[in-house]
């Protein structure tokens, strides 16, 4: 992905959605890690995805779940939401998303 996005001949339309591409790629990698039982890697990619979305708090968490469901359905599977939401790594990723939401709201209050 880095090599692709670093190419000078990338169309401007792609450049304009670079963050969205990065966000969704990171979500897919996070889901793939989850789907293969690599929860620590899932958490790392979910946390990294926070750098590429304007969604915060519960909105980003719901987006994660929606995308994980979509990726699972694409493979003919049903997402086991209990399994994922019960994992320590998922809870840690959620804590990070909510912490960023809190920090963002505190920054906005001081302006």
PDB file of C-alpha atoms in Angstrom:
ATOM      1  CA  UNK A   1       0.000   0.000   0.000  1.00  0.00           C
ATOM      2  CA  UNK A   2       2.807   2.400   0.904  1.00  0.00           C
ATOM      3  CA  UNK A   3       4.568   1.751  -2.401  1.00  0.00           C
ATOM      4  CA  UNK A   4       1.344   2.184  -4.348  1.00  0.00           C
ATOM      5  CA  UNK A   5       0.393   5.450  -2.649  1.00  0.00           C
ATOM      6  CA  UNK A   6       3.954   6.787  -2.984  1.00  0.00           C
ATOM      7  CA  UNK A   7       3.877   6.535  -6.770  1.00  0.00           C
ATOM      8  CA  UNK A   8       3.939   9.949  -8.480  1.00  0.00           C
ATOM      9  CA  UNK A   9       1.505   8.825 -11.199  1.00  0.00           C
ATOM     10  CA  UNK A  10      -1.405   8.179  -8.808  1.00  0.00           C
ATOM     11  CA  UNK A  11      -4.517  10.020 -10.038  1.00  0.00           C
ATOM     12  CA  UNK A  12      -5.631  13.005  -7.970  1.00  0.00           C
ATOM     13  CA  UNK A  13      -8.968  11.302  -7.203  1.00  0.00           C
ATOM     14  CA  UNK A  14      -7.048   8.532  -5.435  1.00  0.00           C
ATOM     15  CA  UNK A  15      -4.927  11.065  -3.546  1.00  0.00           C
ATOM     16  CA  UNK A  16      -8.097  12.757  -2.307  1.00  0.00           C
ATOM     17  CA  UNK A  17      -9.314   9.537  -0.682  1.00  0.00           C
ATOM     18  CA  UNK A  18      -5.932   8.303   0.552  1.00  0.00           C
ATOM     19  CA  UNK A  19      -6.923   8.402   4.230  1.00  0.00           C
ATOM     20  CA  UNK A  20     -10.132   6.506   3.496  1.00  0.00           C
ATOM     21  CA  UNK A  21      -8.147   3.874   1.579  1.00  0.00           C
ATOM     22  CA  UNK A  22      -5.704   3.531   4.473  1.00  0.00           C
ATOM     23  CA  UNK A  23      -8.547   3.312   7.018  1.00  0.00           C
ATOM     24  CA  UNK A  24     -10.424   0.580   5.179  1.00  0.00           C
ATOM     25  CA  UNK A  25      -7.239  -1.342   4.388  1.00  0.00           C
ATOM     26  CA  UNK A  26      -6.286  -1.308   8.074  1.00  0.00           C
ATOM     27  CA  UNK A  27      -9.788  -2.508   9.004  1.00  0.00           C
ATOM     28  CA  UNK A  28      -9.554  -5.360   6.526  1.00  0.00           C
ATOM     29  CA  UNK A  29      -6.139  -6.363   7.889  1.00  0.00           C
ATOM     30  CA  UNK A  30      -7.520  -6.136  11.457  1.00  0.00           C
ATOM     31  CA  UNK A  31     -10.453  -8.362  10.503  1.00  0.00           C
ATOM     32  CA  UNK A  32      -8.125 -10.804   8.758  1.00  0.00           C
ATOM     33  CA  UNK A  33      -5.975 -10.974  11.898  1.00  0.00           C
ATOM     34  CA  UNK A  34      -9.088 -11.537  14.041  1.00  0.00           C
ATOM     35  CA  UNK A  35     -10.393 -14.173  11.639  1.00  0.00           C
ATOM     36  CA  UNK A  36      -7.141 -16.117  11.910  1.00  0.00           C
ATOM     37  CA  UNK A  37      -7.015 -15.835  15.715  1.00  0.00           C
ATOM     38  CA  UNK A  38      -4.355 -13.126  15.934  1.00  0.00           C
ATOM     39  CA  UNK A  39      -6.114 -10.797  18.359  1.00  0.00           C
ATOM     40  CA  UNK A  40      -3.014  -8.800  19.327  1.00  0.00           C
ATOM     41  CA  UNK A  41      -2.425  -7.875  15.686  1.00  0.00           C
ATOM     42  CA  UNK A  42      -6.142  -7.090  15.288  1.00  0.00           C
ATOM     43  CA  UNK A  43      -5.902  -4.616  18.146  1.00  0.00           C
ATOM     44  CA  UNK A  44      -2.807  -2.952  16.689  1.00  0.00           C
ATOM     45  CA  UNK A  45      -4.437  -2.437  13.285  1.00  0.00           C
ATOM     46  CA  UNK A  46      -7.678  -1.163  14.806  1.00  0.00           C
ATOM     47  CA  UNK A  47      -5.723   1.332  16.877  1.00  0.00           C
ATOM     48  CA  UNK A  48      -3.705   2.414  13.844  1.00  0.00           C
ATOM     49  CA  UNK A  49      -6.934   2.900  11.864  1.00  0.00           C
ATOM     50  CA  UNK A  50      -7.897   5.648  14.316  1.00  0.00           C
ATOM     51  CA  UNK A  51      -5.275   7.844  12.627  1.00  0.00           C
ATOM     52  CA  UNK A  52      -7.228   7.773   9.366  1.00  0.00           C
ATOM     53  CA  UNK A  53     -10.834   8.492  10.335  1.00  0.00           C
ATOM     54  CA  UNK A  54     -12.696  11.526  11.550  1.00  0.00           C
ATOM     55  CA  UNK A  55     -15.154   9.274  13.388  1.00  0.00           C
ATOM     56  CA  UNK A  56     -14.632   9.132  17.138  1.00  0.00           C
ATOM     57  CA  UNK A  57     -15.994   7.252  20.102  1.00  0.00           C
ATOM     58  CA  UNK A  58     -18.996   5.032  19.597  1.00  0.00           C
ATOM     59  CA  UNK A  59     -19.245   5.964  15.899  1.00  0.00           C
ATOM     60  CA  UNK A  60     -15.841   4.482  15.104  1.00  0.00           C
ATOM     61  CA  UNK A  61     -16.562   1.380  17.193  1.00  0.00           C
ATOM     62  CA  UNK A  62     -19.851   0.801  15.362  1.00  0.00           C
ATOM     63  CA  UNK A  63     -18.019   1.304  12.079  1.00  0.00           C
ATOM     64  CA  UNK A  64     -15.483  -1.351  13.062  1.00  0.00           C
ATOM     65  CA  UNK A  65     -18.267  -3.824  13.836  1.00  0.00           C
ATOM     66  CA  UNK A  66     -20.143  -3.019  10.613  1.00  0.00           C
ATOM     67  CA  UNK A  67     -16.999  -3.555   8.554  1.00  0.00           C
ATOM     68  CA  UNK A  68     -16.092  -6.774  10.364  1.00  0.00           C
ATOM     69  CA  UNK A  69     -19.626  -8.065   9.674  1.00  0.00           C
ATOM     70  CA  UNK A  70     -19.296  -7.106   6.006  1.00  0.00           C
ATOM     71  CA  UNK A  71     -15.903  -8.800   5.669  1.00  0.00           C
ATOM     72  CA  UNK A  72     -17.248 -11.949   7.344  1.00  0.00           C
ATOM     73  CA  UNK A  73     -20.303 -12.052   5.084  1.00  0.00           C
ATOM     74  CA  UNK A  74     -18.020 -11.659   2.084  1.00  0.00           C
ATOM     75  CA  UNK A  75     -16.416 -14.916   3.161  1.00  0.00           C
ATOM     76  CA  UNK A  76     -19.782 -16.582   3.692  1.00  0.00           C
ATOM     77  CA  UNK A  77     -19.455 -16.412   7.471  1.00  0.00           C
ATOM     78  CA  UNK A  78     -21.347 -14.700  10.259  1.00  0.00           C
ATOM     79  CA  UNK A  79     -19.328 -12.520  12.621  1.00  0.00           C
ATOM     80  CA  UNK A  80     -19.289 -13.888  16.156  1.00  0.00           C
ATOM     81  CA  UNK A  81     -19.844 -10.555  17.875  1.00  0.00           C
ATOM     82  CA  UNK A  82     -19.766 -12.149  21.330  1.00  0.00           C
ATOM     83  CA  UNK A  83     -16.346 -13.669  20.687  1.00  0.00           C
ATOM     84  CA  UNK A  84     -14.829 -10.478  19.368  1.00  0.00           C
ATOM     85  CA  UNK A  85     -16.356  -8.096  21.901  1.00  0.00           C
ATOM     86  CA  UNK A  86     -15.351 -10.400  24.761  1.00  0.00           C
ATOM     87  CA  UNK A  87     -11.680 -10.386  23.813  1.00  0.00           C
ATOM     88  CA  UNK A  88      -9.256  -8.366  25.890  1.00  0.00           C
ATOM     89  CA  UNK A  89      -7.682  -6.953  22.739  1.00  0.00           C
ATOM     90  CA  UNK A  90     -11.026  -5.655  21.427  1.00  0.00           C
ATOM     91  CA  UNK A  91     -11.720  -4.015  24.779  1.00  0.00           C
ATOM     92  CA  UNK A  92      -8.285  -2.379  24.702  1.00  0.00           C
ATOM     93  CA  UNK A  93      -8.884  -1.048  21.177  1.00  0.00           C
ATOM     94  CA  UNK A  94     -12.266   0.321  22.269  1.00  0.00           C
ATOM     95  CA  UNK A  95     -10.673   1.953  25.294  1.00  0.00           C
ATOM     96  CA  UNK A  96      -8.212   3.693  22.964  1.00  0.00           C
ATOM     97  CA  UNK A  97     -11.030   4.893  20.671  1.00  0.00           C
ATOM     98  CA  UNK A  98     -13.020   6.225  23.616  1.00  0.00           C
ATOM     99  CA  UNK A  99      -9.931   7.848  25.126  1.00  0.00           C
ATOM    100  CA  UNK A 100      -9.303   9.712  21.864  1.00  0.00           C
ATOM    101  CA  UNK A 101     -12.954  10.780  21.859  1.00  0.00           C
ATOM    102  CA  UNK A 102     -12.595  12.114  25.415  1.00  0.00           C
ATOM    103  CA  UNK A 103      -9.367  13.958  24.594  1.00  0.00           C
ATOM    104  CA  UNK A 104     -10.950  15.434  21.475  1.00  0.00           C
ATOM    105  CA  UNK A 105     -13.953  16.691  23.428  1.00  0.00           C
ATOM    106  CA  UNK A 106     -11.687  18.218  26.092  1.00  0.00           C
ATOM    107  CA  UNK A 107      -9.653  20.004  23.409  1.00  0.00           C
ATOM    108  CA  UNK A 108     -12.830  21.378  21.832  1.00  0.00           C
ATOM    109  CA  UNK A 109     -14.042  22.699  25.215  1.00  0.00           C
ATOM    110  CA  UNK A 110     -10.850  24.678  25.771  1.00  0.00           C
ATOM    111  CA  UNK A 111     -11.127  26.481  22.429  1.00  0.00           C
TER     112      UNK A 111
END
